[in-house]
GROMACS .gro file of C-alpha atoms in nm:
model
  427
    1MET     CA    1  -0.047  -0.035   0.003
    2ASP     CA    2   0.145   0.333  -0.091
    3TYR     CA    3   0.146   0.645   0.065
    4SER     CA    4  -0.170   0.798  -0.113
    5ASP     CA    5  -0.346   0.471  -0.003
    6GLY     CA    6  -0.241   0.498   0.338
    7LEU     CA    7  -0.356   0.910   0.359
    8LEU     CA    8  -0.696   0.765   0.247
    9PHE     CA    9  -0.708   0.513   0.492
   10VAL     CA   10  -0.662   0.740   0.740
   11ILE     CA   11  -0.889   1.000   0.615
   12VAL     CA   12  -1.179   0.742   0.615
   13PHE     CA   13  -1.109   0.593   0.944
   14ASP     CA   14  -1.099   0.956   1.147
   15SER     CA   15  -1.457   1.049   0.942
   16LEU     CA   16  -1.582   0.741   1.093
   17ARG     CA   17  -1.459   0.794   1.434
   18ARG     CA   18  -1.596   1.104   1.428
   19ARG     CA   19  -1.961   1.016   1.279
   20SER     CA   20  -1.978   0.786   1.570
   21ILE     CA   21  -1.883   1.021   1.835
   22ALA     CA   22  -2.163   1.259   1.685
   23TYR     CA   23  -2.413   0.948   1.677
   24GLY     CA   24  -2.323   0.899   2.060
   25ARG     CA   25  -2.362   1.188   2.187
   26GLU     CA   26  -2.665   1.247   2.036
   27GLY     CA   27  -2.812   0.924   2.189
   28PHE     CA   28  -2.732   0.982   2.527
   29ALA     CA   29  -2.915   1.364   2.468
   30LEU     CA   30  -3.211   1.144   2.395
   31ILE     CA   31  -3.166   0.909   2.662
   32ALA     CA   32  -3.142   1.205   2.931
   33VAL     CA   33  -3.441   1.386   2.764
   34ILE     CA   34  -3.674   1.048   2.842
   35TRP     CA   35  -3.511   1.026   3.128
   36THR     CA   36  -3.577   1.426   3.232
   37VAL     CA   37  -3.952   1.344   3.067
   38ALA     CA   38  -4.059   1.036   3.312
   39VAL     CA   39  -3.909   1.204   3.642
   40LEU     CA   40  -4.088   1.509   3.557
   41SER     CA   41  -4.430   1.269   3.515
   42LEU     CA   42  -4.374   1.128   3.831
   43LEU     CA   43  -4.329   1.457   3.993
   44VAL     CA   44  -4.642   1.589   3.813
   45CYS     CA   45  -4.827   1.286   3.930
   46SER     CA   46  -4.735   1.267   4.243
   47PHE     CA   47  -4.800   1.674   4.282
   48SER     CA   48  -5.134   1.580   4.126
   49LEU     CA   49  -5.222   1.274   4.401
   50ASP     CA   50  -5.079   1.511   4.689
   51ALA     CA   51  -5.330   1.779   4.573
   52TYR     CA   52  -5.603   1.524   4.546
   53MET     CA   53  -5.563   1.366   4.876
   54GLU     CA   54  -5.542   1.674   5.067
   55GLY     CA   55  -5.874   1.795   4.895
   56LYS     CA   56  -6.011   1.522   5.009
   57ALA     CA   57  -5.925   1.580   5.372
   58ALA     CA   58  -6.003   1.909   5.365
   59THR     CA   59  -6.359   1.831   5.236
   60TYR     CA   60  -6.389   1.540   5.480
   61VAL     CA   61  -6.272   1.754   5.767
   62ARG     CA   62  -6.505   2.052   5.673
   63ASN     CA   63  -6.788   1.810   5.607
   64ARG     CA   64  -6.687   1.657   5.978
   65HIS     CA   65  -6.722   1.966   6.100
   66GLN     CA   66  -7.021   2.050   5.975
   67ALA     CA   67  -7.156   1.722   6.072
   68THR     CA   68  -7.089   1.779   6.431
   69ALA     CA   69  -7.227   2.103   6.449
   70LEU     CA   70  -7.529   1.936   6.308
   71MET     CA   71  -7.515   1.682   6.563
   72ASN     CA   72  -7.487   1.983   6.830
   73SER     CA   73  -7.770   2.145   6.707
   74GLY     CA   74  -7.965   1.826   6.784
   75LEU     CA   75  -7.967   1.879   7.147
   76THR     CA   76  -8.124   2.286   7.085
   77LEU     CA   77  -8.388   2.134   6.884
   78ALA     CA   78  -8.484   1.840   7.174
   79GLU     CA   79  -8.481   2.129   7.447
   80LEU     CA   80  -8.723   2.320   7.162
   81LEU     CA   81  -8.990   2.025   7.182
   82MET     CA   82  -8.892   1.990   7.567
   83SER     CA   83  -9.006   2.382   7.568
   84ARG     CA   84  -9.287   2.294   7.322
   85GLN     CA   85  -9.469   2.000   7.511
   86GLU     CA   86  -9.533   2.294   7.800
   87LYS     CA   87  -9.736   2.444   7.530
   88VAL     CA   88  -9.958   2.220   7.374
   89SER     CA   89 -10.263   2.053   7.501
   90GLY     CA   90 -10.314   1.704   7.271
   91GLU     CA   91 -10.626   1.887   7.172
   92GLU     CA   92 -10.475   2.049   6.893
   93THR     CA   93 -10.683   2.046   6.531
   94GLU     CA   94 -10.515   1.865   6.219
   95GLU     CA   95 -10.491   2.248   6.069
   96GLU     CA   96 -10.272   2.347   6.369
   97VAL     CA   97 -10.060   2.031   6.310
   98ALA     CA   98 -10.004   2.045   5.947
   99LYS     CA   99  -9.873   2.463   6.006
  100ASP     CA  100  -9.642   2.310   6.272
  101ARG     CA  101  -9.459   2.007   6.198
  102TRP     CA  102  -9.354   2.036   6.607
  103ILE     CA  103  -9.653   2.013   6.750
  104ALA     CA  104  -9.735   1.627   6.667
  105PRO     CA  105  -9.369   1.508   6.837
  106ALA     CA  106  -9.422   1.769   7.122
  107ILE     CA  107  -9.734   1.619   7.267
  108ARG     CA  108  -9.567   1.256   7.225
  109LEU     CA  109  -9.320   1.376   7.442
  110LYS     CA  110  -9.567   1.546   7.653
  111ARG     CA  111  -9.741   1.175   7.713
  112GLY     CA  112  -9.444   0.990   7.792
  113GLN     CA  113  -9.359   0.823   7.453
  114ARG     CA  114  -9.039   0.812   7.252
  115VAL     CA  115  -9.003   1.057   6.988
  116GLU     CA  116  -8.837   1.092   6.638
  117VAL     CA  117  -8.778   1.369   6.435
  118SER     CA  118  -8.541   1.481   6.147
  119GLN     CA  119  -8.424   1.794   5.909
  120ARG     CA  120  -8.309   1.768   5.565
  121LEU     CA  121  -8.081   2.036   5.440
  122MET     CA  122  -8.009   2.119   5.093
  123PHE     CA  123  -7.697   2.290   4.966
  124ASP     CA  124  -7.833   2.656   4.788
  125ALA     CA  125  -7.671   2.853   4.495
  126SER     CA  126  -7.439   2.965   4.699
  127GLY     CA  127  -7.288   2.644   4.879
  128GLN     CA  128  -7.404   2.743   5.203
  129LEU     CA  129  -7.649   2.478   5.378
  130GLN     CA  130  -8.018   2.531   5.436
  131PHE     CA  131  -8.338   2.400   5.602
  132GLU     CA  132  -8.512   2.211   5.290
  133THR     CA  133  -8.777   2.464   5.155
  134GLU     CA  134  -8.961   2.484   4.802
  135ASP     CA  135  -8.670   2.770   4.745
  136VAL     CA  136  -8.380   2.495   4.791
  137THR     CA  137  -8.549   2.152   4.669
  138SER     CA  138  -8.558   2.197   4.299
  139VAL     CA  139  -8.649   1.799   4.272
  140THR     CA  140  -8.932   1.606   4.473
  141ASN     CA  141  -8.783   1.323   4.717
  142GLN     CA  142  -8.443   1.482   4.617
  143VAL     CA  143  -8.160   1.301   4.828
  144PRO     CA  144  -8.072   1.568   5.101
  145ASP     CA  145  -7.741   1.719   5.147
  146ALA     CA  146  -7.699   1.691   5.541
  147GLU     CA  147  -7.953   1.574   5.778
  148ILE     CA  148  -8.001   1.581   6.147
  149PHE     CA  149  -8.162   1.346   6.341
  150VAL     CA  150  -8.311   1.374   6.726
  151ALA     CA  151  -8.463   1.080   6.891
  152ILE     CA  152  -8.612   1.124   7.256
  153GLU     CA  153  -8.696   0.858   7.491
  154PRO     CA  154  -8.770   0.876   7.897
  155GLU     CA  155  -8.487   0.682   8.024
  156PRO     CA  156  -8.699   0.497   8.246
  157ALA     CA  157  -8.771   0.297   7.941
  158ARG     CA  158  -8.434   0.059   8.106
  159TRP     CA  159  -8.384  -0.082   8.408
  160ASN     CA  160  -8.160   0.107   8.648
  161ILE     CA  161  -7.899  -0.204   8.700
  162ASN     CA  162  -7.768   0.002   9.052
  163LYS     CA  163  -8.178  -0.052   9.210
  164LEU     CA  164  -8.172  -0.444   9.057
  165THR     CA  165  -8.078  -0.546   9.398
  166ARG     CA  166  -8.250  -0.658   9.683
  167ALA     CA  167  -8.192  -0.267   9.830
  168GLY     CA  168  -8.387  -0.152   9.572
  169PHE     CA  169  -8.650  -0.410   9.494
  170GLY     CA  170  -8.633  -0.623   9.798
  171ASP     CA  171  -8.678  -1.012   9.732
  172ASN     CA  172  -8.839  -0.912   9.396
  173ALA     CA  173  -8.482  -0.823   9.277
  174ASP     CA  174  -8.394  -1.180   9.205
  175LEU     CA  175  -8.762  -1.231   9.010
  176ILE     CA  176  -8.641  -0.948   8.801
  177TRP     CA  177  -8.266  -1.107   8.738
  178ALA     CA  178  -8.431  -1.406   8.671
  179ARG     CA  179  -8.679  -1.319   8.392
  180ILE     CA  180  -8.404  -1.096   8.259
  181LEU     CA  181  -8.195  -1.376   8.257
  182THR     CA  182  -8.394  -1.646   8.116
  183VAL     CA  183  -8.536  -1.395   7.849
  184ALA     CA  184  -8.148  -1.369   7.714
  185GLY     CA  185  -8.167  -1.757   7.713
  186VAL     CA  186  -7.871  -1.774   7.990
  187PRO     CA  187  -7.903  -2.175   8.147
  188GLU     CA  188  -8.119  -2.179   8.442
  189GLU     CA  189  -7.846  -2.350   8.640
  190GLU     CA  190  -7.587  -2.063   8.562
  191GLN     CA  191  -7.798  -1.791   8.678
  192SER     CA  192  -7.794  -1.759   9.027
  193ALA     CA  193  -7.384  -1.757   8.992
  194LEU     CA  194  -7.429  -1.448   8.735
  195VAL     CA  195  -7.698  -1.294   9.016
  196ASP     CA  196  -7.476  -1.316   9.298
  197SER     CA  197  -7.155  -1.201   9.133
  198PHE     CA  198  -7.372  -0.877   9.070
  199TYR     CA  199  -7.501  -0.858   9.409
  200ASP     CA  200  -7.118  -0.899   9.526
  201TRP     CA  201  -6.991  -0.621   9.330
  202VAL     CA  202  -7.241  -0.377   9.396
  203ASP     CA  203  -7.294  -0.420   9.777
  204GLU     CA  204  -7.104  -0.228  10.054
  205ASP     CA  205  -6.944  -0.544  10.259
  206SER     CA  206  -6.679  -0.800  10.156
  207ILE     CA  207  -6.876  -1.114  10.226
  208PRO     CA  208  -6.993  -1.335   9.935
  209GLU     CA  209  -7.351  -1.379   9.859
  210SER     CA  210  -7.325  -1.741   9.862
  211THR     CA  211  -7.067  -1.994   9.645
  212ASP     CA  212  -7.131  -1.893   9.387
  213GLY     CA  213  -7.060  -1.489   9.467
  214ALA     CA  214  -6.720  -1.312   9.416
  215GLU     CA  215  -6.555  -1.065   9.657
  216ASN     CA  216  -6.208  -0.954   9.625
  217ASP     CA  217  -6.044  -1.255   9.695
  218TYR     CA  218  -6.155  -1.383   9.386
  219TYR     CA  219  -6.082  -1.114   9.173
  220GLU     CA  220  -5.748  -1.034   9.347
  221THR     CA  221  -5.620  -1.394   9.225
  222LEU     CA  222  -5.675  -1.291   8.849
  223GLU     CA  223  -5.419  -1.300   8.579
  224ARG     CA  224  -5.471  -0.911   8.581
  225PRO     CA  225  -5.602  -0.842   8.896
  226TYR     CA  226  -5.849  -0.576   9.079
  227ARG     CA  227  -6.065  -0.507   9.392
  228CYS     CA  228  -6.392  -0.564   9.380
  229LYS     CA  229  -6.614  -0.167   9.333
  230ASN     CA  230  -6.853  -0.259   9.635
  231GLY     CA  231  -7.044   0.031   9.488
  232PRO     CA  232  -7.255   0.113   9.231
  233LEU     CA  233  -7.172   0.090   8.864
  234ASP     CA  234  -7.049   0.450   8.662
  235THR     CA  235  -7.138   0.282   8.341
  236VAL     CA  236  -7.336  -0.061   8.218
  237GLY     CA  237  -7.003  -0.126   8.045
  238GLU     CA  238  -6.858  -0.191   8.378
  239LEU     CA  239  -7.039  -0.528   8.403
  240LEU     CA  240  -6.750  -0.640   8.229
  241PHE     CA  241  -6.560  -0.656   8.484
  242ILE     CA  242  -6.811  -0.859   8.703
  243ARG     CA  243  -6.746  -1.226   8.758
  244GLY     CA  244  -6.956  -1.468   8.485
  245PHE     CA  245  -7.055  -1.115   8.307
  246ASP     CA  246  -6.673  -1.095   8.165
  247ARG     CA  247  -6.735  -1.477   8.013
  248ASN     CA  248  -6.628  -1.512   7.611
  249ASN     CA  249  -6.526  -1.116   7.621
  250GLY     CA  250  -6.881  -1.032   7.743
  251VAL     CA  251  -7.110  -1.225   7.496
  252LEU     CA  252  -7.406  -1.178   7.783
  253LEU     CA  253  -7.383  -0.829   7.728
  254LYS     CA  254  -7.371  -0.801   7.324
  255GLY     CA  255  -7.517  -1.173   7.247
  256GLY     CA  256  -7.395  -1.453   7.057
  257VAL     CA  257  -7.313  -1.832   7.146
  258TRP     CA  258  -7.259  -1.885   7.547
  259ASN     CA  259  -7.110  -2.175   7.516
  260PRO     CA  260  -6.872  -2.181   7.215
  261GLU     CA  261  -6.632  -2.502   7.346
  262ASP     CA  262  -6.931  -2.696   7.336
  263PRO     CA  263  -7.022  -2.875   7.007
  264GLN     CA  264  -7.189  -2.689   6.744
  265ASP     CA  265  -7.547  -2.925   6.836
  266ARG     CA  266  -7.537  -2.851   7.199
  267GLN     CA  267  -7.452  -2.415   7.181
  268ILE     CA  268  -7.676  -2.169   7.318
  269LEU     CA  269  -7.732  -1.854   7.189
  270VAL     CA  270  -7.805  -1.558   7.404
  271ARG     CA  271  -7.949  -1.238   7.319
  272GLY     CA  272  -7.747  -0.921   7.456
  273ILE     CA  273  -7.875  -0.754   7.768
  274GLU     CA  274  -7.669  -0.441   7.755
  275SER     CA  275  -7.978  -0.239   7.594
  276LEU     CA  276  -8.211  -0.374   7.872
  277PHE     CA  277  -8.017  -0.137   8.135
  278THR     CA  278  -7.903   0.201   8.238
  279THR     CA  279  -7.762   0.380   8.548
  280TYR     CA  280  -7.993   0.681   8.607
  281GLY     CA  281  -8.395   0.661   8.719
  282ALA     CA  282  -8.575   0.549   8.996
  283GLY     CA  283  -8.635   0.221   8.864
  284LYS     CA  284  -8.945   0.181   8.793
  285ILE     CA  285  -9.046   0.088   8.396
  286ASN     CA  286  -9.209   0.335   8.232
  287VAL     CA  287  -9.514   0.178   7.977
  288ASN     CA  288  -9.540   0.462   7.745
  289ALA     CA  289  -9.162   0.460   7.647
  290ALA     CA  290  -9.043   0.055   7.702
  291PRO     CA  291  -8.980  -0.129   7.424
  292ARG     CA  292  -9.080  -0.522   7.381
  293GLU     CA  293  -8.746  -0.654   7.495
  294VAL     CA  294  -8.798  -0.433   7.808
  295LEU     CA  295  -9.152  -0.518   7.899
  296LEU     CA  296  -9.053  -0.919   7.821
  297THR     CA  297  -8.868  -0.884   8.110
  298VAL     CA  298  -9.087  -0.768   8.392
  299PRO     CA  299  -9.198  -1.019   8.601
  300CYS     CA  300  -9.582  -0.933   8.624
  301LEU     CA  301  -9.593  -0.926   8.233
  302GLU     CA  302  -9.484  -1.273   8.205
  303ASP     CA  303  -9.665  -1.463   7.963
  304ALA     CA  304  -9.574  -1.816   7.778
  305ASP     CA  305  -9.596  -1.602   7.443
  306GLY     CA  306  -9.578  -1.253   7.475
  307LEU     CA  307  -9.919  -1.185   7.489
  308ILE     CA  308  -9.933  -0.958   7.747
  309VAL     CA  309  -9.669  -0.692   7.616
  310ASP     CA  310  -9.791  -0.740   7.246
  311THR     CA  311 -10.153  -0.601   7.403
  312ILE     CA  312  -9.949  -0.334   7.553
  313LEU     CA  313  -9.796  -0.201   7.245
  314GLU     CA  314 -10.108  -0.238   7.088
  315GLU     CA  315 -10.288  -0.003   7.337
  316ARG     CA  316 -10.060   0.266   7.370
  317GLU     CA  317 -10.021   0.323   7.010
  318GLY     CA  318 -10.366   0.286   6.913
  319LEU     CA  319 -10.269  -0.043   6.682
  320ASN     CA  320 -10.590  -0.267   6.809
  321ALA     CA  321 -10.844  -0.021   6.735
  322ASP     CA  322 -11.031  -0.185   6.526
  323ALA     CA  323 -10.988  -0.526   6.678
  324PRO     CA  324 -11.233  -0.682   6.964
  325THR     CA  325 -11.010  -0.710   7.213
  326ALA     CA  326 -10.902  -0.328   7.198
  327SER     CA  327 -11.008  -0.153   7.547
  328ALA     CA  328 -11.301   0.155   7.523
  329LYS     CA  329 -11.045   0.411   7.486
  330VAL     CA  330 -10.864   0.333   7.181
  331ARG     CA  331 -11.193   0.255   6.994
  332GLN     CA  332 -11.337   0.565   7.143
  333THR     CA  333 -11.017   0.768   7.066
  334ALA     CA  334 -11.021   0.568   6.672
  335ARG     CA  335 -11.371   0.720   6.623
  336GLY     CA  336 -11.297   1.062   6.742
  337SER     CA  337 -11.122   1.203   6.458
  338THR     CA  338 -11.085   1.098   6.062
  339ALA     CA  339 -10.780   0.874   5.951
  340SER     CA  340 -10.557   1.152   5.839
  341LEU     CA  341 -10.215   1.195   5.900
  342GLY     CA  342 -10.260   1.511   6.138
  343ALA     CA  343 -10.527   1.345   6.343
  344ALA     CA  344 -10.326   0.998   6.336
  345ALA     CA  345 -10.055   1.209   6.496
  346ILE     CA  346 -10.288   1.373   6.773
  347LYS     CA  347 -10.454   1.085   6.911
  348ASP     CA  348 -10.438   1.015   7.254
  349TYR     CA  349 -10.378   0.631   7.336
  350HIS     CA  350 -10.091   0.703   7.629
  351PHE     CA  351 -10.144   0.507   7.987
  352SER     CA  352 -10.214   0.797   8.159
  353ASP     CA  353 -10.158   0.692   8.516
  354LEU     CA  354 -10.144   0.294   8.633
  355SER     CA  355 -10.511   0.269   8.691
  356ASP     CA  356 -10.550   0.389   8.339
  357PHE     CA  357 -10.295   0.109   8.254
  358LEU     CA  358 -10.465  -0.189   8.497
  359ALA     CA  359 -10.792  -0.079   8.355
  360ARG     CA  360 -10.694  -0.137   7.964
  361ILE     CA  361 -10.444  -0.440   8.045
  362PRO     CA  362 -10.666  -0.682   8.238
  363GLY     CA  363 -10.541  -0.967   8.460
  364LEU     CA  364 -10.268  -0.760   8.649
  365SER     CA  365 -10.320  -0.640   9.013
  366GLN     CA  366 -10.220  -0.306   9.155
  367GLU     CA  367  -9.969  -0.433   9.400
  368ASP     CA  368  -9.762  -0.553   9.113
  369ALA     CA  369  -9.752  -0.265   8.883
  370ASN     CA  370  -9.684  -0.052   9.179
  371VAL     CA  371  -9.362  -0.242   9.240
  372TYR     CA  372  -9.243  -0.265   8.851
  373LEU     CA  373  -9.444  -0.017   8.636
  374THR     CA  374  -9.481   0.335   8.616
  375VAL     CA  375  -9.546   0.649   8.351
  376ASP     CA  376  -9.320   0.916   8.510
  377CYS     CA  377  -9.054   1.095   8.392
  378SER     CA  378  -8.762   1.332   8.439
  379ILE     CA  379  -8.477   1.204   8.271
  380TYR     CA  380  -8.430   1.108   7.931
  381ARG     CA  381  -8.176   0.936   7.659
  382LEU     CA  382  -8.121   1.144   7.305
  383GLU     CA  383  -8.027   0.995   7.041
  384LEU     CA  384  -7.827   1.271   6.837
  385GLU     CA  385  -7.740   1.209   6.455
  386GLY     CA  386  -7.575   1.471   6.190
  387ARG     CA  387  -7.492   1.407   5.834
  388VAL     CA  388  -7.336   1.604   5.551
  389GLY     CA  389  -7.258   1.387   5.261
  390ARG     CA  390  -7.098   1.053   5.346
  391VAL     CA  391  -6.970   1.180   5.705
  392THR     CA  392  -7.214   1.129   5.975
  393ARG     CA  393  -7.146   1.200   6.330
  394ARG     CA  394  -7.348   1.067   6.637
  395ALA     CA  395  -7.429   1.120   6.992
  396THR     CA  396  -7.575   0.963   7.293
  397ALA     CA  397  -7.659   1.183   7.585
  398VAL     CA  398  -7.892   1.124   7.900
  399VAL     CA  399  -8.060   1.459   8.034
  400GLN     CA  400  -8.267   1.589   8.274
  401ARG     CA  401  -8.488   1.890   8.288
  402GLY     CA  402  -8.320   2.136   8.476
  403GLY     CA  403  -8.500   2.292   8.772
  404ALA     CA  404  -8.801   2.057   8.729
  405SER     CA  405  -8.876   1.822   9.043
  406LYS     CA  406  -9.078   1.616   8.823
  407THR     CA  407  -9.185   1.560   8.491
  408ARG     CA  408  -9.495   1.376   8.449
  409ALA     CA  409  -9.634   1.167   8.144
  410SER     CA  410  -9.968   1.393   8.148
  411GLY     CA  411  -9.780   1.677   8.179
  412ALA     CA  412  -9.462   1.893   8.257
  413SER     CA  413  -9.316   2.163   8.494
  414GLY     CA  414  -9.041   2.386   8.532
  415SER     CA  415  -8.782   2.486   8.341
  416SER     CA  416  -8.696   2.356   7.963
  417GLU     CA  417  -8.349   2.389   7.992
  418LEU     CA  418  -8.173   2.065   7.957
  419VAL     CA  419  -7.865   1.901   8.245
  420ILE     CA  420  -7.635   1.709   8.078
  421LEU     CA  421  -7.562   1.404   8.280
  422ARG     CA  422  -7.359   1.200   8.027
  423TRP     CA  423  -7.255   1.296   7.696
  424GLN     CA  424  -7.088   1.012   7.467
  425GLU     CA  425  -6.958   1.056   7.107
  426GLU     CA  426  -6.878   0.800   6.867
  427SER     CA  427  -6.519   0.811   6.749
   0.00000   0.00000   0.00000
């Protein structure tokens, strides 16, 4: 190869080298651009996700605050009804009921019956919550944007558990407990141990009621020892600390299988008894407000099929108005007005006193009724709920009429101001 050929080779090689270097730089630049776009895309997605989550969190916090405010406003609504019950007579016309939606619930409250009211709210054009009216509701039966719910029930609709002792009911306390545990489904042979352990927990001495009872010598030997209270319960949930009531993580309170360790064909289902109790009130059961499950546990109302209890429920609500078993009061009241909603709302079927109760529920003695039953009430349980969108806030309160020495089912006296005895919010 002569000089010219060598020179040509060098020139070609150098040209290829330069072109390769140029192509390499262009490839690196392309890769760098791709990586940069990818990183920027990730950052944009991350910022968008953060903004979305922050927006959702802000919306939730705002709705939660609004729901809490609505829940608390339910207390004001309850106070309004407490005040209104003093001003209604029960003789209001259908026209009056139609014009004022609070009359009917105020009358039921005056009669010592459970009351449930709700108030729908809608967002107006400016985004503010307003009570539902024709101006802010454009579509009939439109789902409300928010809602307030309030239920008011006399607290004597439940047993005051601190009164279910021999000091409170004498020997009748044993009868009440036997009825409660029997209705719950607890085997009879295991009932005495539960009752004696309860008595030992709330009495002031340290002497066991029986060999089935439990005082400090039992509780101090537990894996996590504690002392017997020897005093009244502060809450119904405190039953979980009592021997026997703590069985299977408190199955007797909430309901479930009593003996899961046994074969399935021998397992026993028990009903929860927690809802039967309160720690407030004089102890007797208000026959105008007590639900069926509570009435079934009253010894003097015991029968094989619960027919007495069903009769009470039908009588106090007038559900048997067309039946031949209806009392004269129910038949007369049912004939006294038309079947319109307004009239039905103000019909008076409640038991005005125990004499009225005994006259309409045959087969019961005055003596038994005086021991277990009442129509009086001064303490109420409130169920409060506020909802905005999908966010709901709930609370349960026990309140007493401030300044009122006594509030009767047939009337009320004193101040309508509410004194909160207990307040519990759902987390």
